[in-house]
Amino acid sequence: MATRLQFENSCEVGVFSKLTNAYCLVAIGGSENFYSAFESELADVIPVVKTSISGTRIIGRLCAGNKNGLLVPHNTTDQELQHLRNSLPDQVVVQRIDEKLSALGNCIACNDHVALTHTDLDKETEEIITDVLGVEVFRQTIAGNILVGSYCAFSNRGGLVHPHTSVEDLDELSTLLQVPLVAGTINRGSEVIAAGMTVNDWTAFCGSDTTATELSVIESVFKLREAQPTAIVDEMRKSLIDSYV
Amino acid sequence: MPRKPTGHSSRLLPVRPLTFSPFARSVARVATAYMVKHHARDAMQHSAGDEFKKLKKVERQSESSEDEEFDGVVQADFAFFDPKPDDFHGLKTLLQSYLDNKEWDLSGFVNLILEQTTVGTVVKLEDDEENGVFSIITALNLERYKDHKCITELKEFLLSICLEKDKIGNLRSLLGDKAHDVGLLVSQRVVNLPPELLPHLYDALFDEIAWATEDEPTEELRNSFWFKFYIVVSKIYKHKNASQKRSSSTDEGDAFIYVKPEEEILHKLSMWSFLFPLQTQQVAAHELKNYQLNGIVMAVKAEDISSFRQQLHTLINES
């Protein structure tokens, strides 16, 4: 299910939050409404952690992560790092990396298997991404933009990319990522997809300016319509062999 | 003087905020010296369907001056348009701090302004692909839109921040039983918009209101534009020591500095007004370090508007 919400009159939900299959990070400040919107959807399933990164609230754009790990920029304070390590599940590795492109959320887009990165990322950073996040890394551009983390959002089930992405690029990316992709907008025509929304395998949060059309595109490409955490298993049940007669 | 055709550049001259008080005027004079020529073109088009209401060509030529960071001519053609749905994001950005930091239905408010195409003007650059909105002016009838969430929230906000006991009764009546005659005057712009546009902008608004009272399809709509009062919500700088006796030194400056020049006139003409403290942090420029940014709510009688228009023309044309 896709939910519409706002952070303090701003519809850029993906800037102030980071959602993965194993945890959810939310910025401090803002009203309790923002936090409780996440809590009500996710409370029983994954931890919702309030945090800041480097004293700022733009955590969604500064960090990158998936169910295996979380990468934070070099200017994250020790207290913040400790807080994250304490609050997140044990299997999630939190790593602070020294990368001059410190807005990791803008430079890296990933799901649990594949990551797309900024073309100028350090080789060392690429190796850390492969180790910590357990993904295959591809350096790509999206519609000519090098900030891949800003202009696309994808989960293990589907992805939404910049509206001006050509059909060839769309096919190429779809092959790399192995998920269906669609070019579209968020928040009533905004091209900065990842700033306007955040998504995991069963739920998505979009800015409140998102039109009904945009929302239905999101629900269909990310396959959120009947999605519950257990639905994934139910779907697979038919193909699971229970017993041989 | 030969003019170089530099094409349409959306970069405007970085002028210091033009605030209107003798103190600020001298600051502005020292900072940059420029010559302004303007040509008013075309008569105003009457019908509501037309996009172009007035074209103003403003050219700024910079003389050599002390803080020159660039040289050459920046040519900007501003055009007045009816509000269109495409202007949503630009308008939303301009109106972001309209009600200080209150969380309210800003998108709904912007939609209201965009839907009212008969009264309301948006200032943009001609032929600008980025569709940047530089200024908005409109008047919304409080009774007509009273069922919209944004208007209810706005009324609640105004009533909650009015701390002056003697004004709250007036405010309540304007927002309540007199709402049918009250127009919310919304006027917002980028800081460095050339002030030469202002008299024309306000003329455009009040002329449209007059035309709407004749042209609107239903009688109810026609009547909704017979405003008797206007409410203005804005921000001004108040001198921090204004309540104390001013010393004889003339460097103390004025009690108020107006971010928008026309508000000085409106404030003088207003029936009543009150200030309210702002919760958002403000960054103070050096010249304004003795001043505190406050919100202000003013109520102006519609009868005083023609005097306001005249005074605005004089104010802008003499500076």
Coordinates of C-alpha atoms in Angstrom, one line a residue:
Chain A
M1 CA 0.0 0.0 0.0
A2 CA 1.2 3.5 -0.8
T3 CA 0.7 6.2 1.8
R4 CA 0.8 10.0 1.2
L5 CA 2.3 12.2 3.8
Q6 CA 4.2 15.4 4.5
F7 CA 7.2 16.5 6.5
E8 CA 6.5 20.0 7.9
N9 CA 4.8 21.3 4.8
S10 CA 7.4 19.7 2.5
C11 CA 6.4 16.8 0.2
E12 CA 9.9 15.6 -0.1
V13 CA 9.4 12.5 2.0
G14 CA 12.4 10.7 0.6
V15 CA 14.7 13.4 1.9
F16 CA 13.7 13.0 5.5
S17 CA 13.4 9.2 5.7
K18 CA 15.1 6.0 4.5
L19 CA 13.0 2.8 4.1
T20 CA 14.4 -0.7 3.5
N21 CA 13.1 -4.2 4.1
A22 CA 14.8 -4.5 7.5
Y23 CA 14.5 -1.1 9.1
C24 CA 13.3 2.4 8.6
L25 CA 15.1 5.7 9.5
V26 CA 13.2 8.9 10.1
A27 CA 14.5 12.4 10.7
I28 CA 14.2 14.1 14.1
G29 CA 12.1 17.2 14.4
G30 CA 9.1 17.6 12.2
S31 CA 5.8 16.8 13.9
E32 CA 4.9 13.5 15.5
N33 CA 2.5 12.9 12.5
F34 CA 5.4 12.1 10.3
Y35 CA 6.8 9.5 12.7
S36 CA 3.5 8.0 13.5
A37 CA 2.6 7.5 9.8
F38 CA 5.6 5.2 9.6
E39 CA 5.0 3.6 12.9
S40 CA 1.4 2.7 12.0
E41 CA 2.5 1.0 8.8
L42 CA 5.6 -0.7 10.0
A43 CA 5.7 -1.0 13.8
D44 CA 5.2 -4.7 14.1
V45 CA 7.4 -5.7 11.3
I46 CA 10.6 -3.6 11.3
P47 CA 12.1 -1.0 13.7
V48 CA 11.5 2.6 13.0
V49 CA 14.5 4.6 14.2
K50 CA 14.6 8.4 14.7
T51 CA 18.0 9.8 13.9
S52 CA 20.0 12.6 12.5
I53 CA 23.1 12.4 10.3
S54 CA 25.9 14.9 10.8
G55 CA 23.4 16.9 12.8
T56 CA 21.1 17.4 9.8
R57 CA 17.6 16.1 9.0
I58 CA 18.2 15.2 5.4
I59 CA 19.1 11.6 6.3
G60 CA 17.4 10.0 3.3
R61 CA 19.9 11.8 0.9
L62 CA 23.0 11.2 3.0
C63 CA 22.9 7.5 3.6
A64 CA 22.3 4.4 1.5
G65 CA 21.3 1.0 2.6
N66 CA 19.4 -2.2 2.2
K67 CA 18.5 -5.2 4.5
N68 CA 22.2 -6.2 4.7
G69 CA 23.7 -2.9 5.7
L70 CA 23.7 0.8 6.0
L71 CA 26.4 3.2 4.7
V72 CA 26.7 6.6 6.3
P73 CA 29.0 9.5 5.2
H74 CA 32.3 10.5 6.9
N75 CA 30.7 13.5 8.7
T76 CA 28.3 11.3 10.7
T77 CA 29.1 11.8 14.4
D78 CA 30.2 9.0 16.7
Q79 CA 27.1 9.3 18.8
E80 CA 24.9 9.0 15.7
L81 CA 26.8 6.0 14.5
Q82 CA 26.5 4.4 17.9
H83 CA 22.8 5.1 18.1
L84 CA 22.3 3.5 14.7
R85 CA 24.3 0.4 15.6
N86 CA 22.3 0.0 18.8
S87 CA 18.9 0.6 17.3
L88 CA 19.2 -1.4 14.1
P89 CA 18.9 -5.3 14.0
D90 CA 22.2 -7.1 14.5
Q91 CA 22.4 -8.5 10.9
V92 CA 22.5 -4.9 9.6
V93 CA 26.1 -3.7 9.3
V94 CA 26.4 0.0 9.8
Q95 CA 29.6 1.4 8.2
R96 CA 30.9 4.9 8.0
I97 CA 32.8 5.5 4.8
D98 CA 35.3 8.1 3.7
E99 CA 34.0 9.3 0.4
K100 CA 34.3 12.8 -0.9
L101 CA 30.8 12.5 -2.4
S102 CA 29.2 12.5 1.0
A103 CA 25.6 12.6 -0.1
L104 CA 25.5 8.8 -0.4
G105 CA 21.7 8.7 -0.9
N106 CA 22.1 10.9 -4.0
C107 CA 24.9 8.8 -5.4
I108 CA 23.8 5.3 -4.7
A109 CA 20.5 3.6 -5.4
C110 CA 20.1 0.0 -4.3
N111 CA 17.9 -2.9 -3.5
D112 CA 18.9 -6.1 -1.8
H113 CA 20.7 -7.5 -4.9
V114 CA 21.9 -4.7 -7.2
A115 CA 23.2 -1.1 -6.8
L116 CA 23.5 1.7 -9.2
T117 CA 26.1 4.3 -8.4
H118 CA 27.5 7.7 -9.4
T119 CA 30.1 7.4 -12.1
D120 CA 32.8 9.2 -10.1
L121 CA 32.6 7.1 -6.9
D122 CA 35.9 5.9 -5.5
K123 CA 36.9 2.4 -6.3
E124 CA 37.3 1.8 -2.6
T125 CA 33.8 2.9 -1.9
E126 CA 32.5 0.5 -4.6
E127 CA 34.2 -2.4 -2.9
I128 CA 32.8 -1.4 0.5
I129 CA 29.3 -1.2 -1.1
T130 CA 29.8 -4.8 -2.5
D131 CA 30.9 -6.1 0.9
V132 CA 28.6 -4.3 3.3
L133 CA 25.4 -4.2 1.2
G134 CA 26.0 -7.6 -0.5
V135 CA 25.1 -6.2 -3.9
E136 CA 26.5 -6.1 -7.4
V137 CA 27.5 -2.5 -8.3
F138 CA 26.9 -0.8 -11.7
R139 CA 28.1 2.7 -12.5
Q140 CA 25.3 4.2 -14.5
T141 CA 23.6 7.4 -15.4
I142 CA 19.8 8.0 -15.6
A143 CA 18.5 10.2 -18.4
G144 CA 22.0 11.8 -18.5
N145 CA 22.0 12.5 -14.8
I146 CA 24.9 11.2 -12.7
L147 CA 23.0 11.4 -9.4
V148 CA 21.4 8.1 -9.8
G149 CA 20.3 7.9 -6.2
S150 CA 18.1 11.0 -6.7
Y151 CA 16.5 10.2 -10.0
C152 CA 15.3 6.7 -9.4
A153 CA 13.8 4.6 -6.7
F154 CA 13.7 0.8 -6.8
S155 CA 12.9 -2.1 -4.6
N156 CA 13.3 -5.9 -5.2
R157 CA 10.0 -5.9 -7.1
G158 CA 10.1 -2.8 -9.4
G159 CA 11.4 0.6 -10.0
L160 CA 10.5 4.2 -10.9
V161 CA 12.9 6.3 -12.9
H162 CA 13.3 9.9 -14.2
P163 CA 10.5 10.7 -16.6
H164 CA 12.9 11.6 -19.5
T165 CA 14.6 8.3 -19.5
S166 CA 14.7 6.9 -23.0
V167 CA 13.2 3.5 -23.9
E168 CA 16.6 2.0 -24.6
D169 CA 18.0 3.2 -21.3
L170 CA 14.9 1.8 -19.6
D171 CA 15.5 -1.6 -21.2
E172 CA 19.2 -1.6 -20.4
L173 CA 18.6 -0.6 -16.7
S174 CA 15.8 -3.1 -16.4
T175 CA 18.1 -5.9 -17.6
L176 CA 20.8 -4.8 -15.2
L177 CA 18.5 -4.6 -12.2
Q178 CA 16.3 -7.5 -13.2
V179 CA 13.1 -5.7 -12.2
P180 CA 10.4 -4.0 -14.2
L181 CA 11.0 -0.3 -14.5
V182 CA 8.7 2.6 -15.5
A183 CA 9.5 6.2 -16.2
G184 CA 7.3 8.5 -14.2
T185 CA 7.0 11.5 -11.8
I186 CA 6.2 12.0 -8.2
N187 CA 4.6 14.9 -6.3
R188 CA 2.7 16.4 -9.1
G189 CA 5.3 16.3 -11.8
S190 CA 8.6 16.4 -9.9
E191 CA 11.4 14.6 -11.6
V192 CA 13.4 14.0 -8.5
I193 CA 11.9 10.6 -7.7
A194 CA 13.9 9.5 -4.8
A195 CA 13.5 12.8 -3.0
G196 CA 9.7 12.5 -3.2
M197 CA 9.2 9.0 -2.1
T198 CA 10.7 6.0 -0.3
V199 CA 9.8 2.4 -0.9
N200 CA 10.5 -1.2 0.1
D201 CA 9.0 -4.5 -1.0
W202 CA 5.6 -4.1 0.6
T203 CA 5.0 -0.4 1.2
A204 CA 5.7 3.0 -0.1
F205 CA 5.5 6.5 1.3
C206 CA 5.0 9.4 -1.1
G207 CA 4.7 13.2 -0.7
S208 CA 1.1 14.5 -0.3
D209 CA 1.2 16.4 -3.6
T210 CA 1.4 13.0 -5.5
T211 CA -1.6 12.8 -7.8
A212 CA -3.8 9.8 -8.0
T213 CA -2.4 8.8 -11.4
E214 CA 1.2 8.9 -10.0
L215 CA 0.1 6.9 -7.0
S216 CA -1.5 4.2 -9.1
V217 CA 1.6 3.9 -11.3
I218 CA 3.7 3.5 -8.1
E219 CA 1.4 0.9 -6.7
S220 CA 1.4 -1.1 -9.9
V221 CA 5.1 -1.0 -10.7
F222 CA 6.2 -1.8 -7.1
K223 CA 3.4 -4.4 -6.9
L224 CA 2.0 -2.9 -3.7
R225 CA -1.7 -3.5 -4.2
E226 CA -2.1 -6.7 -2.2
A227 CA 1.3 -6.7 -0.7
Q228 CA 1.8 -7.6 2.9
P229 CA 5.0 -8.9 4.3
T230 CA 3.5 -12.4 4.4
A231 CA 2.0 -12.2 0.9
I232 CA 5.4 -12.8 -0.6
V233 CA 5.5 -16.3 0.9
D234 CA 1.9 -16.9 0.0
E235 CA 2.6 -16.2 -3.6
M236 CA 5.5 -18.5 -3.6
R237 CA 3.6 -21.3 -1.9
K238 CA 2.2 -22.7 -5.1
S239 CA 5.7 -23.2 -6.4
L240 CA 7.0 -24.7 -3.3
I241 CA 7.0 -28.4 -3.2
D242 CA 5.4 -29.7 0.0
S243 CA 5.8 -33.3 -0.4
Y244 CA 6.2 -36.1 -2.9
V245 CA 3.6 -38.7 -3.1
Chain B
M1 CA 23.7 54.3 -25.2
P2 CA 24.0 51.2 -27.4
R3 CA 22.2 48.1 -25.9
K4 CA 23.7 44.7 -26.5
P5 CA 21.0 42.1 -27.1
T6 CA 22.0 39.5 -24.6
G7 CA 18.9 37.4 -25.1
H8 CA 16.6 36.4 -22.3
S9 CA 18.6 35.8 -19.3
S10 CA 16.8 34.6 -16.3
R11 CA 19.6 35.8 -14.0
L12 CA 18.5 39.0 -12.4
L13 CA 20.7 41.8 -11.1
P14 CA 21.7 41.0 -7.5
V15 CA 20.1 44.0 -5.9
R16 CA 20.1 44.3 -2.2
P17 CA 16.7 43.9 -0.6
L18 CA 14.8 47.1 -1.4
T19 CA 13.2 48.2 1.8
F20 CA 11.6 51.5 2.0
S21 CA 12.7 53.8 4.7
P22 CA 15.2 56.7 4.3
F23 CA 17.9 54.6 6.1
A24 CA 17.5 51.6 3.8
R25 CA 17.2 53.9 0.7
S26 CA 20.7 55.4 1.4
V27 CA 22.1 51.9 1.9
A28 CA 20.7 50.8 -1.4
R29 CA 22.1 53.9 -3.1
V30 CA 25.5 53.2 -1.8
A31 CA 25.5 49.6 -2.8
T32 CA 24.7 49.8 -6.5
A33 CA 24.1 52.6 -8.9
Y34 CA 21.9 51.8 -11.8
M35 CA 19.8 53.4 -14.4
V36 CA 16.4 52.1 -15.2
K37 CA 14.4 52.7 -18.3
H38 CA 11.1 51.2 -18.7
H39 CA 8.6 51.1 -21.5
A40 CA 5.0 50.3 -20.8
R41 CA 3.6 48.6 -23.8
D42 CA 0.2 47.6 -25.0
A43 CA -3.1 48.6 -23.6
M44 CA -4.6 46.2 -21.1
Q45 CA -6.6 43.4 -22.6
H46 CA -10.0 43.1 -21.2
S47 CA -11.2 39.6 -21.8
A48 CA -10.4 37.0 -19.2
G49 CA -9.3 34.4 -21.7
D50 CA -6.1 36.3 -22.8
E51 CA -2.8 35.5 -21.2
F52 CA -1.1 38.8 -21.8
K53 CA -2.3 41.5 -19.7
K54 CA 0.6 43.8 -19.8
L55 CA 4.1 43.6 -20.9
K56 CA 6.8 45.4 -19.0
K57 CA 10.2 45.7 -20.4
V58 CA 12.7 46.5 -17.7
E59 CA 16.3 47.1 -18.6
R60 CA 19.0 47.6 -16.1
Q61 CA 22.3 49.0 -17.1
S62 CA 24.9 49.0 -14.5
E63 CA 27.3 51.9 -14.3
S64 CA 30.7 51.2 -13.0
S65 CA 30.3 51.1 -9.2
E66 CA 32.1 50.0 -6.1
D67 CA 30.8 46.5 -5.7
E68 CA 30.7 45.4 -9.3
E69 CA 30.9 41.7 -9.7
F70 CA 29.9 41.6 -13.3
D71 CA 29.4 44.1 -16.1
G72 CA 27.0 44.3 -18.9
V73 CA 23.3 44.5 -19.4
V74 CA 20.8 42.0 -18.0
Q75 CA 17.7 42.1 -19.9
A76 CA 14.6 40.7 -18.4
D77 CA 11.1 40.8 -19.9
F78 CA 8.5 40.3 -17.3
A79 CA 5.0 39.4 -18.4
F80 CA 1.8 39.2 -16.4
F81 CA -0.2 36.0 -16.8
D82 CA -3.4 34.5 -15.5
P83 CA -2.7 31.7 -13.0
K84 CA -2.3 28.3 -14.7
P85 CA -2.1 24.8 -13.2
D86 CA 1.6 24.6 -14.3
D87 CA 2.5 27.3 -11.9
F88 CA 1.8 25.1 -8.9
H89 CA 5.3 24.4 -7.8
G90 CA 6.5 28.0 -8.3
L91 CA 3.6 29.3 -6.3
K92 CA 4.0 26.8 -3.6
T93 CA 7.7 27.8 -3.1
L94 CA 6.7 31.5 -3.0
L95 CA 4.0 30.9 -0.4
Q96 CA 6.0 28.4 1.7
S97 CA 6.4 30.7 4.7
Y98 CA 3.0 32.5 4.3
L99 CA 1.8 31.3 7.7
D100 CA 5.2 31.1 9.3
N101 CA 6.0 27.5 10.1
K102 CA 2.4 26.2 10.6
E103 CA 1.6 22.9 9.0
W104 CA -1.4 23.6 6.9
D105 CA -3.0 22.7 3.6
L106 CA -0.7 24.8 1.5
S107 CA -1.3 22.7 -1.6
G108 CA -5.0 23.3 -1.3
F109 CA -4.4 27.1 -0.9
V110 CA -2.3 27.2 -4.0
N111 CA -4.9 25.2 -5.9
L112 CA -7.5 27.8 -4.9
I113 CA -5.4 30.6 -6.3
L114 CA -4.8 28.7 -9.5
E115 CA -8.4 28.0 -10.0
Q116 CA -9.4 31.6 -9.7
T117 CA -8.3 32.7 -13.1
T118 CA -10.5 35.8 -13.3
V119 CA -8.8 37.6 -10.5
G120 CA -5.1 37.0 -9.9
T121 CA -1.8 37.7 -11.7
V122 CA 1.4 35.7 -11.9
V123 CA 4.6 37.4 -13.0
K124 CA 6.9 35.2 -15.0
L125 CA 9.6 35.7 -17.6
E126 CA 8.4 35.7 -21.2
D127 CA 9.3 32.5 -23.0
D128 CA 10.9 30.9 -19.9
E129 CA 11.2 27.1 -20.3
E130 CA 11.7 26.7 -16.6
N131 CA 8.4 28.4 -15.9
G132 CA 9.8 30.2 -12.8
V133 CA 7.2 32.2 -10.9
F134 CA 8.5 35.6 -9.7
S135 CA 5.5 37.1 -8.1
I136 CA 1.8 36.3 -7.4
I137 CA -1.0 38.7 -6.5
T138 CA -4.6 37.8 -5.9
A139 CA -7.6 38.4 -3.7
L140 CA -9.6 35.5 -2.3
N141 CA -13.1 36.0 -0.9
L142 CA -13.2 34.5 2.5
E143 CA -16.8 33.5 2.4
R144 CA -16.7 31.9 -1.1
Y145 CA -14.0 29.6 0.0
K146 CA -14.9 29.1 3.6
D147 CA -15.5 25.4 3.2
H148 CA -11.9 24.7 2.0
K149 CA -9.6 23.3 4.6
C150 CA -6.9 25.8 3.9
I151 CA -9.1 28.7 4.6
T152 CA -10.4 27.3 7.9
E153 CA -6.9 26.6 9.0
L154 CA -5.8 30.1 7.9
K155 CA -8.6 31.7 10.0
E156 CA -7.7 29.5 13.0
F157 CA -4.1 30.5 12.7
L158 CA -4.9 34.3 12.5
L159 CA -7.2 34.1 15.5
S160 CA -4.6 32.1 17.5
I161 CA -1.7 34.5 16.9
C162 CA -3.6 37.7 17.6
L163 CA -2.5 38.6 21.1
E164 CA -3.9 42.1 21.2
K165 CA -7.3 41.9 23.0
D166 CA -8.6 45.0 21.3
K167 CA -8.0 43.8 17.8
I168 CA -9.2 40.3 18.2
G169 CA -12.8 41.3 18.2
N170 CA -12.4 43.1 14.9
L171 CA -10.5 40.2 13.4
R172 CA -13.2 37.8 14.5
S173 CA -15.9 39.8 12.9
L174 CA -14.0 40.2 9.6
L175 CA -13.4 36.4 9.5
G176 CA -16.8 35.5 10.7
D177 CA -20.0 37.5 9.9
K178 CA -18.4 40.0 7.6
A179 CA -16.4 37.3 5.7
H180 CA -18.6 37.9 2.6
D181 CA -17.2 41.3 2.1
V182 CA -13.6 40.5 2.9
G183 CA -10.9 39.7 0.4
L184 CA -7.6 38.1 1.5
L185 CA -5.0 40.0 -0.4
V186 CA -2.2 37.6 -1.2
S187 CA 0.9 39.3 -2.6
Q188 CA 4.2 37.5 -2.6
R189 CA 7.3 38.0 -4.7
V190 CA 11.0 37.2 -5.0
V191 CA 13.1 39.7 -3.0
N192 CA 14.8 41.4 -5.9
L193 CA 11.8 41.9 -8.2
P194 CA 12.1 45.4 -9.8
P195 CA 9.8 47.8 -7.9
E196 CA 8.7 49.4 -11.2
L197 CA 6.3 46.4 -11.6
L198 CA 4.5 47.0 -8.4
P199 CA 2.0 49.8 -9.4
H200 CA 1.1 47.9 -12.5
L201 CA 0.7 44.7 -10.6
Y202 CA -1.7 46.3 -8.1
D203 CA -3.5 48.1 -10.8
A204 CA -4.0 44.8 -12.6
L205 CA -5.4 43.2 -9.5
F206 CA -7.9 46.0 -8.7
D207 CA -8.9 46.4 -12.2
E208 CA -9.6 42.7 -12.5
I209 CA -11.7 42.8 -9.4
A210 CA -13.7 45.6 -10.9
W211 CA -14.2 43.7 -14.1
A212 CA -15.1 40.5 -12.2
T213 CA -18.0 42.4 -10.6
E214 CA -19.4 42.9 -14.1
D215 CA -18.2 39.8 -16.0
E216 CA -18.7 36.9 -13.7
P217 CA -21.4 34.5 -15.0
T218 CA -23.5 34.3 -11.8
E219 CA -24.8 37.0 -9.6
E220 CA -23.4 35.3 -6.5
L221 CA -19.9 35.4 -8.0
R222 CA -20.3 39.0 -9.1
N223 CA -21.2 39.9 -5.6
S224 CA -18.4 38.0 -4.1
F225 CA -16.0 40.5 -5.7
W226 CA -17.6 43.5 -4.1
F227 CA -15.0 43.6 -1.4
K228 CA -15.4 46.1 1.4
F229 CA -12.3 45.1 3.3
Y230 CA -9.0 43.5 2.5
I231 CA -6.8 41.5 4.9
V232 CA -3.1 41.4 4.4
V233 CA -0.8 38.9 6.1
S234 CA 2.9 39.7 5.7
K235 CA 6.2 40.3 7.4
I236 CA 7.9 43.5 8.5
Y237 CA 11.0 44.4 10.5
K238 CA 10.4 46.1 13.7
H239 CA 13.2 48.0 15.6
K240 CA 14.1 46.1 18.6
N241 CA 14.1 49.2 20.8
A242 CA 10.9 50.6 19.3
S243 CA 9.1 50.6 22.6
Q244 CA 11.8 52.6 24.4
K245 CA 12.3 56.3 23.9
R246 CA 14.4 56.9 20.9
S247 CA 17.7 58.7 21.5
S248 CA 18.4 61.9 19.7
S249 CA 20.9 60.2 17.4
T250 CA 19.4 59.9 13.9
D251 CA 21.2 56.6 13.4
E252 CA 18.5 54.8 15.3
G253 CA 16.5 54.6 12.1
D254 CA 12.8 54.0 11.6
A255 CA 10.5 52.0 13.9
F256 CA 9.5 49.7 11.0
I257 CA 11.2 48.6 7.9
Y258 CA 8.9 47.2 5.2
V259 CA 10.1 44.3 3.1
K260 CA 7.5 45.2 0.5
P261 CA 7.3 48.9 -0.2
E262 CA 3.6 49.1 -0.7
E263 CA 3.0 47.8 2.8
E264 CA 4.2 51.1 4.3
I265 CA 1.3 52.8 2.5
L266 CA -1.1 50.0 3.4
H267 CA -0.1 50.2 7.1
K268 CA -0.8 53.9 7.2
L269 CA -4.1 53.5 5.5
S270 CA -5.2 50.4 7.5
M271 CA -8.2 50.4 9.8
W272 CA -6.2 48.3 12.3
S273 CA -3.2 46.0 12.4
F274 CA -1.3 43.8 14.8
L275 CA 2.1 42.2 14.9
F276 CA 2.8 38.6 15.8
P277 CA 6.1 36.9 16.7
L278 CA 7.6 34.5 14.1
Q279 CA 8.8 31.1 15.2
T280 CA 11.1 30.5 12.2
Q281 CA 14.8 31.5 12.6
Q282 CA 15.7 34.6 10.6
V283 CA 19.1 35.4 9.3
A284 CA 19.7 39.2 9.8
A285 CA 21.6 41.2 7.3
H286 CA 24.2 43.5 8.8
E287 CA 22.2 46.7 8.2
L288 CA 19.2 45.1 9.9
K289 CA 20.9 43.9 13.0
N290 CA 18.8 46.1 15.2
Y291 CA 15.6 44.9 13.7
Q292 CA 13.4 41.8 14.4
L293 CA 11.3 40.2 11.8
N294 CA 7.7 40.1 12.8
G295 CA 4.5 38.9 11.1
I296 CA 1.8 41.6 10.6
V297 CA -1.9 41.3 9.8
M298 CA -3.6 44.5 8.5
A299 CA -7.1 45.3 7.5
V300 CA -7.7 47.9 4.9
K301 CA -11.0 49.4 3.8
A302 CA -11.8 49.0 0.1
E303 CA -12.6 52.8 -0.1
D304 CA -9.0 53.5 0.7
I305 CA -7.7 51.5 -2.2
S306 CA -7.8 54.3 -4.8
S307 CA -5.7 56.5 -2.5
F308 CA -3.4 53.5 -2.0
R309 CA -2.9 53.1 -5.8
Q310 CA -2.1 56.8 -6.2
Q311 CA 0.3 56.8 -3.4
L312 CA 2.0 53.7 -4.7
H313 CA 2.5 55.3 -8.2
T314 CA 4.0 58.3 -6.6
L315 CA 6.3 56.3 -4.3
I316 CA 7.6 54.1 -7.0
N317 CA 8.0 56.9 -9.6
E318 CA 9.9 59.2 -7.4
S319 CA 12.6 56.7 -6.3

